[in-house]
Structure formats: structure tokens, C-alpha cells
CSV table of C-alpha atoms in Angstrom, one decimal:
chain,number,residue,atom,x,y,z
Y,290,UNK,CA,37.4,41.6,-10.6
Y,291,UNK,CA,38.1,44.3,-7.8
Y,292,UNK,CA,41.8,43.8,-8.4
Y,293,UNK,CA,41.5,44.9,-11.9
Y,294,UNK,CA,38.8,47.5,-11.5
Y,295,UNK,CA,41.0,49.1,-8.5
Y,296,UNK,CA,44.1,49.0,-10.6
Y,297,UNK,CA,42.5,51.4,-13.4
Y,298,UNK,CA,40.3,53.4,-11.3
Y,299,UNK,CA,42.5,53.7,-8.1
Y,300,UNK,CA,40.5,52.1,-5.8
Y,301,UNK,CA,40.9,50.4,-2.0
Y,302,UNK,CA,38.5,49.5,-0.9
Y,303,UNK,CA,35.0,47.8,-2.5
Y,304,UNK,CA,31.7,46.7,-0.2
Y,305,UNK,CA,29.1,43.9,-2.1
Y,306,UNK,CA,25.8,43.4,-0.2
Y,307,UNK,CA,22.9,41.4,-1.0
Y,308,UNK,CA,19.4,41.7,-0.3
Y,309,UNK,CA,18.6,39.4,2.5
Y,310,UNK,CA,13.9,38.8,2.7
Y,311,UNK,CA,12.5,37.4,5.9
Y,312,UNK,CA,9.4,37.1,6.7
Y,313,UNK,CA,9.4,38.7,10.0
Y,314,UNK,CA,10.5,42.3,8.6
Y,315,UNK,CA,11.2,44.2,5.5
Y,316,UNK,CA,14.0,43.3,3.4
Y,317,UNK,CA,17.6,44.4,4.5
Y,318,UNK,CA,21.2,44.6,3.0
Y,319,UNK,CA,23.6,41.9,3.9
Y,320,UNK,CA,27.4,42.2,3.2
Y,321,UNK,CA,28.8,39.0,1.6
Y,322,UNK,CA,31.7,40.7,-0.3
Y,323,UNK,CA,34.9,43.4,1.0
Y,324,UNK,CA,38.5,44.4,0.5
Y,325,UNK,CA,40.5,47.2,1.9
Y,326,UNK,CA,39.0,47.1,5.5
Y,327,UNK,CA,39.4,45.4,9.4
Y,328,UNK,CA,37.1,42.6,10.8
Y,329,UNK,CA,36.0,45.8,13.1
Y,330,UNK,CA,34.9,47.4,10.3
Y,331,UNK,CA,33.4,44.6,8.3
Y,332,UNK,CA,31.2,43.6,11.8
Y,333,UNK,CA,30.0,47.4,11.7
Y,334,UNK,CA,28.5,47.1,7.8
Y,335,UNK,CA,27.3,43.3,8.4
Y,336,UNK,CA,23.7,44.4,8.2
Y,337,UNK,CA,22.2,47.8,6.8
Y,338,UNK,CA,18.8,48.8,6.8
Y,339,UNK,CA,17.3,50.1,3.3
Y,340,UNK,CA,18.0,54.0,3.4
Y,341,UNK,CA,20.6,52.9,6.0
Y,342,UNK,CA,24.2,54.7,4.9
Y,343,UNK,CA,25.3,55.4,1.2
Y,344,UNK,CA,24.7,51.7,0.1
Y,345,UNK,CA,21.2,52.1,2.2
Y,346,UNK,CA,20.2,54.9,0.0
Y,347,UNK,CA,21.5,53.2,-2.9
Y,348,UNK,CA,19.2,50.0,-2.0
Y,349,UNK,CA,15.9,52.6,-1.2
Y,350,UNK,CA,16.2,54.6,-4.6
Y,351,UNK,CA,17.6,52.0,-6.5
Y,352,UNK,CA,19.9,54.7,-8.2
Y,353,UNK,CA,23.5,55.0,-8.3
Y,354,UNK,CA,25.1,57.3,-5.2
Y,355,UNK,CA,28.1,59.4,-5.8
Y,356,UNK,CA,30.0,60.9,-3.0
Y,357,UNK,CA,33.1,63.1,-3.5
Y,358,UNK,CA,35.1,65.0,-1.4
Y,359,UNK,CA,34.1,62.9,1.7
Y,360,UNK,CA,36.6,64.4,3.9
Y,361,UNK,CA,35.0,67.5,3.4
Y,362,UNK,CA,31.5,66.7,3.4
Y,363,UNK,CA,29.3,66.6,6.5
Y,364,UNK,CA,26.7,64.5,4.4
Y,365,UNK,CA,25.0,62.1,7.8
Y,366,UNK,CA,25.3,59.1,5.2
Y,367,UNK,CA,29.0,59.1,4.6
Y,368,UNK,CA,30.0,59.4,8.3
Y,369,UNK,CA,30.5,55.8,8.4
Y,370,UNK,CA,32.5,56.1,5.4
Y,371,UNK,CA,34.8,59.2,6.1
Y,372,UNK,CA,35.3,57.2,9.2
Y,373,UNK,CA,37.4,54.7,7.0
Y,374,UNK,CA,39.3,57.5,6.0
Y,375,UNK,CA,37.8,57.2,2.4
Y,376,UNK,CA,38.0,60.2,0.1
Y,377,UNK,CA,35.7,59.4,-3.1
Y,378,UNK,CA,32.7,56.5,-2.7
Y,379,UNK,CA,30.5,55.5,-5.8
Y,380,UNK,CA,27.8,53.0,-5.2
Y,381,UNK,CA,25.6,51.4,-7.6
Y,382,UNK,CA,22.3,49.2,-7.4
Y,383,UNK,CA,22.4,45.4,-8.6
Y,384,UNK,CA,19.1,45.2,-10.6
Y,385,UNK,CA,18.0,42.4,-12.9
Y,386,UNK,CA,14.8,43.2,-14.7
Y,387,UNK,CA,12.7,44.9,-11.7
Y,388,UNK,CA,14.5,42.7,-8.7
Y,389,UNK,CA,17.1,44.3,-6.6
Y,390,UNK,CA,19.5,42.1,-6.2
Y,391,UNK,CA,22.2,44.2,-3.7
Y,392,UNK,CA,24.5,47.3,-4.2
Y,393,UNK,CA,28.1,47.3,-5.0
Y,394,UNK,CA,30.8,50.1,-3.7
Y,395,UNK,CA,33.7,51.6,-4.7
Y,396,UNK,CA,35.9,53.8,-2.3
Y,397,UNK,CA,39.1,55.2,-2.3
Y,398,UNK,CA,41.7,56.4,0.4
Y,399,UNK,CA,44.1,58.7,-2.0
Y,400,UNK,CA,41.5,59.9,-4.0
Y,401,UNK,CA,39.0,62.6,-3.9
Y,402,UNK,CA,36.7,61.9,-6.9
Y,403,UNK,CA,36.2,59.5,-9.8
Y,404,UNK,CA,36.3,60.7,-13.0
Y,405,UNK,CA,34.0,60.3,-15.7
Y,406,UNK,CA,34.9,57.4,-17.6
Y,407,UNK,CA,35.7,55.9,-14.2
Y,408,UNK,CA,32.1,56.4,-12.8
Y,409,UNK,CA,30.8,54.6,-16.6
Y,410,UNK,CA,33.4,51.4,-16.3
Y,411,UNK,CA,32.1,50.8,-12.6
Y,412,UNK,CA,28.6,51.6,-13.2
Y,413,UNK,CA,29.1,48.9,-16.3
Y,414,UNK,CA,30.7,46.7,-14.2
Y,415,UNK,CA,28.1,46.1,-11.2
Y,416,UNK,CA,25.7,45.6,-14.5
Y,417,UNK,CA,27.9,42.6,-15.4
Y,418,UNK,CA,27.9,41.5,-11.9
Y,419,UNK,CA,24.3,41.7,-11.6
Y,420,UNK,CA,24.1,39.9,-14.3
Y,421,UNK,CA,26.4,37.3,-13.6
Y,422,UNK,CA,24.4,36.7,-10.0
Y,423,UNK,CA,21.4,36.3,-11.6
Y,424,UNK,CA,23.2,33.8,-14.2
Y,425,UNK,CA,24.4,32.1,-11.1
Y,426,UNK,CA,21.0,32.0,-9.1
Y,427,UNK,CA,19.2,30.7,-11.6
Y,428,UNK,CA,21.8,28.0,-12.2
Y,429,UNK,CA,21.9,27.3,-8.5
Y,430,UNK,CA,17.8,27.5,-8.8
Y,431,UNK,CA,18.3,24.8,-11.3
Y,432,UNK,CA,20.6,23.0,-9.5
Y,433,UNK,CA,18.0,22.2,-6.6
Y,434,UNK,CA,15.5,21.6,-9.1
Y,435,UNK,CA,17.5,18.6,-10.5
Y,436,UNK,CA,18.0,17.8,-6.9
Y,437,UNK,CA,14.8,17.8,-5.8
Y,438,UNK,CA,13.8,15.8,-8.9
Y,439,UNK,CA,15.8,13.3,-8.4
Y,440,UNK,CA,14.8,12.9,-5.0
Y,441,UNK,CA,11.3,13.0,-5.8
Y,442,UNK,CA,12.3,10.2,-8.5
Y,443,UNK,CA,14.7,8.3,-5.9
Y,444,UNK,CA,11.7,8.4,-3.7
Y,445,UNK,CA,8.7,7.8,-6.3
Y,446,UNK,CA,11.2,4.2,-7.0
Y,447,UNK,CA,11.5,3.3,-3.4
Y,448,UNK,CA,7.8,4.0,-3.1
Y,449,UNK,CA,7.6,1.8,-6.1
Y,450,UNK,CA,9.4,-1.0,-4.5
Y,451,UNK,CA,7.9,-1.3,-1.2
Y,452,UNK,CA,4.8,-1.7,-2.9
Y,453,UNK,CA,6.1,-4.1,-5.6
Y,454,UNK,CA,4.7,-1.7,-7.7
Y,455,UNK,CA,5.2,-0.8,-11.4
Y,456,UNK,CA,4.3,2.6,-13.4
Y,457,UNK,CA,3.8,3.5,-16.8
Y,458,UNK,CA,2.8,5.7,-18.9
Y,459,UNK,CA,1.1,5.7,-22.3
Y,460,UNK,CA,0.8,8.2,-25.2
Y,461,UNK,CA,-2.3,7.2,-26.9
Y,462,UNK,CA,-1.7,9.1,-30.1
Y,463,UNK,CA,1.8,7.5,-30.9
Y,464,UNK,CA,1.4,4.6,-28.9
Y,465,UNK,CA,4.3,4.8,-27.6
Y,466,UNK,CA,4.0,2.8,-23.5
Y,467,UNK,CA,7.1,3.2,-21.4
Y,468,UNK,CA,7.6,1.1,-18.5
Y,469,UNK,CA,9.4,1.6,-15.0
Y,470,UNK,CA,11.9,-1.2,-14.4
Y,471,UNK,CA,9.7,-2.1,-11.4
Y,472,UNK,CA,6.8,-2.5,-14.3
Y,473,UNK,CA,9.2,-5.0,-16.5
Y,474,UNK,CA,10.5,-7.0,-13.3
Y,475,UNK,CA,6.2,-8.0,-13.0
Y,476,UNK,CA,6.2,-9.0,-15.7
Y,477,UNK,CA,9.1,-10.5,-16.4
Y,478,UNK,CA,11.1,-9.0,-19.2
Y,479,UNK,CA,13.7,-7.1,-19.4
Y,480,UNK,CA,13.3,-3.5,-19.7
Y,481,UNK,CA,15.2,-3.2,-23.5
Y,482,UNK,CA,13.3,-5.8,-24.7
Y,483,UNK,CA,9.7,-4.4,-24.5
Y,484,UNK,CA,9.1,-2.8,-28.0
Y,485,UNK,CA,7.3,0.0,-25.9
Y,486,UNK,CA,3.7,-0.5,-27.7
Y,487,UNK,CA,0.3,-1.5,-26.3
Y,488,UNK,CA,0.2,-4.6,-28.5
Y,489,UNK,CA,3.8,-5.3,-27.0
Y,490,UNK,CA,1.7,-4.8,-23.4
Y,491,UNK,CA,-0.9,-7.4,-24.4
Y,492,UNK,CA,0.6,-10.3,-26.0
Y,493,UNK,CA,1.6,-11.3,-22.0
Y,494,UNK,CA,-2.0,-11.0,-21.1
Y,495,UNK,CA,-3.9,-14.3,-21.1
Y,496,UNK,CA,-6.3,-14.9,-24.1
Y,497,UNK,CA,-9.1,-15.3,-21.8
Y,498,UNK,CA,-8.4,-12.2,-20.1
Y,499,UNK,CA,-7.7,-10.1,-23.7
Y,500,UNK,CA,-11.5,-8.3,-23.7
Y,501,UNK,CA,-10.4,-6.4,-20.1
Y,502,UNK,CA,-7.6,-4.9,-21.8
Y,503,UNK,CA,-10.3,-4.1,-24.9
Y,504,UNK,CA,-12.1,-2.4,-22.1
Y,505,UNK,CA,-8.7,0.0,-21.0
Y,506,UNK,CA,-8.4,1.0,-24.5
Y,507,UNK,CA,-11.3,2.3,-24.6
Y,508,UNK,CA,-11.4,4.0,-21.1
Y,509,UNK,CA,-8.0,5.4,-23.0
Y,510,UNK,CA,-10.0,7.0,-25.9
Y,511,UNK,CA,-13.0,8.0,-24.5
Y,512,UNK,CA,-12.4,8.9,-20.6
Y,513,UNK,CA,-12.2,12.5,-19.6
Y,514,UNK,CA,-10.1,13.8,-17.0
Y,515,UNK,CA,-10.6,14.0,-13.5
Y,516,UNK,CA,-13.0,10.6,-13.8
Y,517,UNK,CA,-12.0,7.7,-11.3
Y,518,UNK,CA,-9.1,5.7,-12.5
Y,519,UNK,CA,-10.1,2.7,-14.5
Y,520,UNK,CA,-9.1,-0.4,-12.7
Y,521,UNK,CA,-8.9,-3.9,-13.9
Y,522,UNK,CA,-7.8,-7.2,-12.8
Y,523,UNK,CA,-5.9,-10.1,-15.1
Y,524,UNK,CA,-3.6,-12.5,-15.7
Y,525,UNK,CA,-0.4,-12.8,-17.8
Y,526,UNK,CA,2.3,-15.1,-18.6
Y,527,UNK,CA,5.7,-14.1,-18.6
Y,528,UNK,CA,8.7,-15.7,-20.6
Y,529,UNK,CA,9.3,-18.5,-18.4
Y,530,UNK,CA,6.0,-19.7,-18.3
Y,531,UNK,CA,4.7,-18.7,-15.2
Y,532,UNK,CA,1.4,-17.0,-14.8
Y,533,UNK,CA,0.6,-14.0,-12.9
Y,534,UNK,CA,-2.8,-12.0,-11.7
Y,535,UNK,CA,-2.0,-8.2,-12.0
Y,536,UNK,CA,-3.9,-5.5,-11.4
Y,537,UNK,CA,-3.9,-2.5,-13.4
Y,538,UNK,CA,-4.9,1.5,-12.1
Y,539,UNK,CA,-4.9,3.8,-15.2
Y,540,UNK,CA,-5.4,7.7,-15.1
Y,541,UNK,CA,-6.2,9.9,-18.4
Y,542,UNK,CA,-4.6,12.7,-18.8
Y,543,UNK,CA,-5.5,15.5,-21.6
Y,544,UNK,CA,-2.4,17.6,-23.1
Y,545,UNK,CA,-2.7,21.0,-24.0
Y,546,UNK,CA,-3.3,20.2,-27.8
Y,547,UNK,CA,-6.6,18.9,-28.9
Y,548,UNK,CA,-6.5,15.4,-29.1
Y,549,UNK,CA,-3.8,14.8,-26.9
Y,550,UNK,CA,-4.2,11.9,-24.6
Y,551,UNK,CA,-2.2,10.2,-22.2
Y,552,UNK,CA,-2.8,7.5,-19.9
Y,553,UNK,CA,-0.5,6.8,-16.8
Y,554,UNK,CA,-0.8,4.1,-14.0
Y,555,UNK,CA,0.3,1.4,-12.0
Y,556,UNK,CA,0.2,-1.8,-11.9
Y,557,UNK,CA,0.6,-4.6,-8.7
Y,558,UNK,CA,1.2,-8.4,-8.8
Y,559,UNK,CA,-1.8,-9.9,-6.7
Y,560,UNK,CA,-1.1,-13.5,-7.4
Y,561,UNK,CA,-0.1,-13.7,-3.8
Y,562,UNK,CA,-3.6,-12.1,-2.8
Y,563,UNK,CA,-5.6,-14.7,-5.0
Y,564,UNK,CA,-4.0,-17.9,-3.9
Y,565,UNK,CA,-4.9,-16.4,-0.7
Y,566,UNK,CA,-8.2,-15.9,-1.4
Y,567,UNK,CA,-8.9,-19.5,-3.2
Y,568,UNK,CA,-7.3,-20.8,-0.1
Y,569,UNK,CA,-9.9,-18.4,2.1
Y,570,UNK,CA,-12.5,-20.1,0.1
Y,571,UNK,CA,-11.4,-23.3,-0.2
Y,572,UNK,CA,-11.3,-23.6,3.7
Y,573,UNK,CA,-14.9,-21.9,3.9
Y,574,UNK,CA,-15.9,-25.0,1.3
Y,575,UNK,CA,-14.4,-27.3,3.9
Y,576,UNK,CA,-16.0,-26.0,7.0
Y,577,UNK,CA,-19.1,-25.6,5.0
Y,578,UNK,CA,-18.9,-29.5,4.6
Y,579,UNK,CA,-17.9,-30.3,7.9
Y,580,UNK,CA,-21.1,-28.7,9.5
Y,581,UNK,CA,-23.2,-30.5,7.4
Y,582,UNK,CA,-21.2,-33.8,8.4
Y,583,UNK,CA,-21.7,-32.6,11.7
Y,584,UNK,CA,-25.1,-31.8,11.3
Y,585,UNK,CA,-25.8,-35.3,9.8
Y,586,UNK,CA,-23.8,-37.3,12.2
Y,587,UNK,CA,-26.5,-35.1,14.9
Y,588,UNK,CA,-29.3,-36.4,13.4
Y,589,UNK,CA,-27.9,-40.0,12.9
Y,590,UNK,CA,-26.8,-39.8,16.5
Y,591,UNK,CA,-30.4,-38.9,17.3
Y,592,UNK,CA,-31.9,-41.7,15.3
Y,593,UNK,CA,-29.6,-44.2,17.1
Y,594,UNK,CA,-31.0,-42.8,20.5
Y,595,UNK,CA,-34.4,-43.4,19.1
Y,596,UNK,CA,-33.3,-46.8,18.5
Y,597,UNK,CA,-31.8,-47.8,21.2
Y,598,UNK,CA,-34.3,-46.8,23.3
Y,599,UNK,CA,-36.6,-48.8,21.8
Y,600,UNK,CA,-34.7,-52.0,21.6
Y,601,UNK,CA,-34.0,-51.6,25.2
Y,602,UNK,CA,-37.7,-51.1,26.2
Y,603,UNK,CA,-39.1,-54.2,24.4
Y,604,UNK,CA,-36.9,-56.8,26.4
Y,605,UNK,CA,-37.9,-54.8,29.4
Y,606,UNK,CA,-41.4,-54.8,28.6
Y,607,UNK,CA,-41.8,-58.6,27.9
Y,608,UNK,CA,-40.0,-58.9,31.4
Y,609,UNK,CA,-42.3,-57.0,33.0
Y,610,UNK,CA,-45.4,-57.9,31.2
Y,611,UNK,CA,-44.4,-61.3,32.1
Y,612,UNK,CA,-43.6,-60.3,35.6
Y,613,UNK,CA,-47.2,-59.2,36.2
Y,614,UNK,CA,-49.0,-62.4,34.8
Y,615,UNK,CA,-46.8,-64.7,36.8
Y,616,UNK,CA,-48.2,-62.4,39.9
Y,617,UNK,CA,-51.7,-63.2,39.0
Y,618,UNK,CA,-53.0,-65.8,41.8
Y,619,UNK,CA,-54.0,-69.3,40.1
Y,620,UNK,CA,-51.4,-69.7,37.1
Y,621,UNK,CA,-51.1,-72.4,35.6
Y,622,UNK,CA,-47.7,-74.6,35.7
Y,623,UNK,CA,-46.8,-74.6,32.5
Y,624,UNK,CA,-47.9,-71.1,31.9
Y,625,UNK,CA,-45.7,-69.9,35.0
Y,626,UNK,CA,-42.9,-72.4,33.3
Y,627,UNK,CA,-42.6,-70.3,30.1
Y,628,UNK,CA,-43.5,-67.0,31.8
Y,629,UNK,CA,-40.0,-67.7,33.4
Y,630,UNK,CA,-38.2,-68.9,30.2
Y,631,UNK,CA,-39.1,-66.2,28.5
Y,632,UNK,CA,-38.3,-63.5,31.1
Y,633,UNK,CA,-34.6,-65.5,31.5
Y,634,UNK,CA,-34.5,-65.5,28.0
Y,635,UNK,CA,-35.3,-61.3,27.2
Y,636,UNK,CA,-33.1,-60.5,30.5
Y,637,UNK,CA,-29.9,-62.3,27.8
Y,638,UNK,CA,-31.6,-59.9,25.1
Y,639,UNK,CA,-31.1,-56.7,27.5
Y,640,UNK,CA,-27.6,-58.1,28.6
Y,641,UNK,CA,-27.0,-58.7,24.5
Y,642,UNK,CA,-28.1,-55.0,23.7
Y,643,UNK,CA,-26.0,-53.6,26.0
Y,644,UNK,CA,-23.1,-55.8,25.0
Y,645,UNK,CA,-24.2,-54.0,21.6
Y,646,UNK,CA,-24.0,-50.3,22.6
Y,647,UNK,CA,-20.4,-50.8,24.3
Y,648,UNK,CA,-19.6,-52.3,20.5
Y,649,UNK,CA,-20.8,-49.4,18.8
Y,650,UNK,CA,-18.5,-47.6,21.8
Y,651,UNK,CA,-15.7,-50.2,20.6
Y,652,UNK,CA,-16.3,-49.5,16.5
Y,653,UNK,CA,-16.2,-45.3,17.3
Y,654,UNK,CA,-12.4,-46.1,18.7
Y,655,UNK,CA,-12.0,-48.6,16.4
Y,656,UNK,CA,-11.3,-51.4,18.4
Y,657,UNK,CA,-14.2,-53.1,18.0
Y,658,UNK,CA,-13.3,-57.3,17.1
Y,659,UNK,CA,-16.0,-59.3,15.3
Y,660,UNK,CA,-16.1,-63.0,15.5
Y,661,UNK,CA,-18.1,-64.7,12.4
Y,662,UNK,CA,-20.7,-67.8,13.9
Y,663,UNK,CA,-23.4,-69.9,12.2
Y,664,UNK,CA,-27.1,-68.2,14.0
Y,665,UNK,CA,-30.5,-69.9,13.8
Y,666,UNK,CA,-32.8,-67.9,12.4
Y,667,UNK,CA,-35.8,-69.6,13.6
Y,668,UNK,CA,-34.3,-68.9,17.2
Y,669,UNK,CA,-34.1,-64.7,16.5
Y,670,UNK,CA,-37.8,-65.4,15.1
Y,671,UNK,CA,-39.1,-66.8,17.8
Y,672,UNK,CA,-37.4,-64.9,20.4
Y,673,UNK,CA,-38.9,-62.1,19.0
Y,674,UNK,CA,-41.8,-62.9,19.2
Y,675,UNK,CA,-41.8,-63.9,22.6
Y,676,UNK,CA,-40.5,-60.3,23.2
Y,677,UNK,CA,-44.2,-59.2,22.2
Y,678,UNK,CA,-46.1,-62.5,23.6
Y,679,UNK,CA,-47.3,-60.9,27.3
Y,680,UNK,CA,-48.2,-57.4,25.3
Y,681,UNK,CA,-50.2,-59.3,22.5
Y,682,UNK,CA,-51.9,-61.3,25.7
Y,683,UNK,CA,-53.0,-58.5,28.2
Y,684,UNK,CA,-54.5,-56.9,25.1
Y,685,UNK,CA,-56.4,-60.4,23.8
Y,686,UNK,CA,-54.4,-60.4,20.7
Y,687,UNK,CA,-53.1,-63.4,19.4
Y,688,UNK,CA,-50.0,-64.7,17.5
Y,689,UNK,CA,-49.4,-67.4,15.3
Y,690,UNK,CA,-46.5,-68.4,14.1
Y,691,UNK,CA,-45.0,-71.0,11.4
Y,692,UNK,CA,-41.7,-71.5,11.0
């Protein structure tokens, strides 16, 4: 563009700046275009200050600046241009609407003015280049924007996959649901063949589990926005058979037009977290059982003591009983002859029970070996009750027997 303005208006040399903002200062002029001067040169206008030189000036009053007849001039602003050995310098503001944009120069070494029409084609020109910049901003503005949403999408689908999630998103009005392909892998279909309608959504859903979905679409039609999201849990069963528990988090959303609804959400396969938790209380069933085993097996345990003791003290107390009689002076023969017999006879009984408790010992390891004999019953009778003979004596009862 400078080669062909230069050729028709004579000039050699053109400076471009652009308004650099920070937020440490006031704005200041950057060059990012030359022609027609040194690296020396180009260093000394890197950075002006607004009001700063002819281009300065320019920048401040936002109004072209014409300098003729440099060489002859002792205008403080054009030193650094008579300097350059120019002769004529025309700058003009870059402004797009009310934004300054930069300033752009034109200079000349063999000239000493522009003419007119000259001074009207370069003043139209830095309008076209102004124009063209902001053309080219806002395409680079939109250009990040496309970046940064497909970041934010690249992100919102990683996101999505981490947490085996699924979104979607649907237009209550024209019923029209659209899935994620995250959404469609949960489920199990592929993403072009979901007809993309709430009915399409709930033929997967189990029948049992079809009034929760009753209970979104109404949350969709009657919910306002900002309430908390409506969350329900079901189950689904996908094309091969296979069923699922989901859970669903649904947002409304109201559209600038009365009547407008939308409903967005997510949705997360939790069949992992429910076998888990049947398992969790399948285990708590089991250890519920196993205390009351245990607590039954105590009391048993208990009652076997109980027993025990007993059977051990009755042999012991016929011994004893027996003991103390046959210590009694004058006893008869034949009473001190079955005093004896019977006290042999419980001290078998005593040896027998504790042959007994080192069986029970024997049946809890299971090595316990039974051997099958013919008994006498009469014999357990009456050796029972011998057991209580000397007790029933000392306390003047008496016992008959018949067998």
C-alpha cells in the first residue's frame, strides 16, 4: 500500500503506530510499521508519548497534522523529523467509531509540500486502513473466541469423561432433546440413532421407574429458574439387554420470549454405586445375623454351664452325703455296705460326666467318635436315684421306687 501511495504522491518515507493500553500508565503510541528509515531511527520513534512529536499531537487531538516546509520551520514537534532530512510530513489519526486506533505518516525527502488532492488520497487512505484494522481485530477477536470455545468445549468433554458423565439439553416447546455422545455411550445407543425427543428418552427407562420421569416433565413445565436442580434416580435398559441405574440433574432455564423453556442437565451411571450399596447392606444383613448367632450361642453356652454344674454337683453331693453318714459312729453293716457302693458307683458318674464335657470338647472340633451299645434303663433309674438317696435321708424323706 506505501509503494503505491509513495509512487503517486512522492513519498519516502511512511511511520504506522498503534495505540499500545497498560494498566500501569496512560495509553502510548507504538510503532509497528516503517519504510524509508535506519534501525537508529526506527529505535528513536519505538515508543511516543500522546502529544509526543507530530504523530504525538496527532494521537492527542485526534486530527490530521500537516507540516510543510520542515526544513524551514523551527516548529519543536518536527525536530525529530527535519532530523530525517524530511521536507513535507502529513499525519493522520486511525479512528474507528470513537476508538483511536494509531496514526499513520507520510514524509518526503525531495519534497516540500503535498498538494491538495494528495493530502485527500492519504487522508482516505489511513480511513481504509483503519478500517481494515478494525476488520482484522475483530476477526482476530473472533478467532480467539472460536478458540476459547473450543477449549472450553474440549474441556467441558474431558470433564465429561472423567466423570463418565453425559449432558443434554431439552427445548421443551419443540421437544427437541439433544444428547452429548458421552450421554448416548450411558445409555447405549448410538448417537444418530436417538430420534432426539423426550419419548425417544423414555422408552429405555424401565416401566416401573416411568412415573419419576412423569415427575421431570413436570419440574420441566412448571419450575422457575434459579430453583434447585431436579434430581432423580432410575433404571434403564439399553439395546443389548443390560440394565442400568442412572441418575439424572436437570436445570430450567427461561428464554427471552415468554414461554420459552429449556431444560439442561447431566446424567451419571451409578449402577456401580448401587451394587455397592446392596453389597454394603447385604454384609450389614450378615453381620446383623451373626451377632445374634453369637448372641445365642452366649446364652446356650450359659445354659450348658448351668448344666454342667449341676450334673457335676449331684454325684458330688451323694458322695459326700454319703461320706458323712458312714462317719456317724454305730452304722450298721449293711448300711455302711451300700453307703460304699453307692459313693463307688457316683465317683464313675463324676468320672462319666467329665468323660462327657471332654466329648462336647471332641463334637466342637469335630472329632468326637460315638460307639452305639444296648443300656439298661432300670440301671440309669436306679442310679439316679441313689444320687438323691443320702439328701432324701438327712432330710427324713423317703423314696420308693418300682421298676
Amino acid at each position: 500500500l506505501f509503494r503505491r501511495v509513495a509512487a503517486f504522491v512522492g513519498s519516502d518515507v511512511y511511520f504506522h503506530f498503534r495505540v499500545e493500553h497498560s494498566e500501569a500508565g496512560p495509553p502510548v503510541l507504538r510503532l509497528a510499521m516503517s519504510a524509508g528509515i535506519d534501525d537508529v531511527a526506527r529505535q528513536a520513534f519505538d515508543r511516543l508519548e500522546f502529544g509526543q512529536a507530530v504523530c504525538g499531537v496527532t494521537a492527542c487531538e485526534r486530527r490530521p497534522q500537516y507540516r510543510p516546509e520542515l526544513q524551514g520551520t523551527s516548529d519543536a514537534y518536527a525536530a525529530a523529523l527535519r532530523a530525517l532530512g524530511l521536507g513535507v510530513y502529513s499525519c493522520y489519526p486511525l479512528i474507528v467509531g470513537d476508538e483511536l486506533l494509531g496514526t499513520l505518516g507520510f514524509g518526503a525527502r525531495t519534497r516540500t509540500a503535498f498538494g491538495d488532492d494528495e493530502r485527500t488520497l492519504l487522508e482516505a487512505t489511513a480511513r481504509q486502513v483503519a478500517a481494515v484494522l478494525d476488520r482484522t481485530r475483530t476477526e482476530q477477536a473472533e478467532r480467539r473466541a472460536d478458540a476459547q470455545r473450543l477449549a472450553s468445549e474440549e474441556r467441558m468433554r474431558l470433564a465429561l469423561q472423567s466423570a463418565s458423565l453425559g449432558a443434554w439439553d431439552w427445548d421443551v416447546a419443540s421437544d427437541r432433546v439433544v444428547w452429548s455422545p458421552e450421554c448416548a455411550a450411558i445409555f447405549g445407543v448410538p448417537l444418530e440413532r436417538f430420534a432426539g425427543t423426550f419419548d425417544d428418552f423414555r422408552r429405555y427407562v424401565l416401566p416401573e421407574d416411568a412415573g419419576l420421569l412423569a415427575d421431570a416433565g413436570a419440574f420441566a413445565s412448571t419450575a422457575e429458574p434459579g430453583q434447585p436442580a431436579h434430581v432423580v434416580e432410575f433404571r434403564i435398559r439399553r439395546p443389548d439387554g443390560e440394565v442400568r441405574w442412572l441418575v439424572n440433574h436437570g436445570r430450567v432455564l427461561v428464554g427471552p420470549q415468554a414461554g420459552a423453556r429449556r431444560v439442561v442437565g447431566v446424567v451419571a451411571d451409578i449402577t456401580d454405586r448401587k451394587r455397592a450399596e446392596r453389597e454394603r447392606e447385604r454384609l450389614l444383613s450378615a453381620e446383623r445375623a451373626a451377632r445374634i448367632e453369637a448372641d445365642r450361642a452366649g446364652r446356650l453356652k450359659d445354659e450348658f454351664l448351668a448344666t454342667i454344674s449341676h450334673e457335676l454337683r449331684t454325684p458330688l453331693n451323694s458322695i459326700l452325703g454319703w461320706s458323712r453318714l458312714l462317719l456317724r459312729p454305730a452304722v450298721k453293716p449293711e448300711t455302711y455296705e451300700e453307703g460304699v457302693r453307692v459313693i463307688e458307683r457316683n465317683a464313675r458318674v463324676q468320672s462319666q460326666l467329665i468323660s462327657d464335657l471332654l466329648d462336647v470338647n471332641r463334637i466342637a472340633s469335630g472329632r468326637l467318635k460315638l460307639d452305639l451299645d444296648r443300656v439298661d434303663v432300670g440301671e440309669v433309674a436306679t442310679a439316679a436315684l441313689e444320687a438323691v438317696q443320702s439328701a432324701a435321708h438327712e432330710r427324713g424323706v423317703v423314696v420308693s421306687t418300682e421298676l
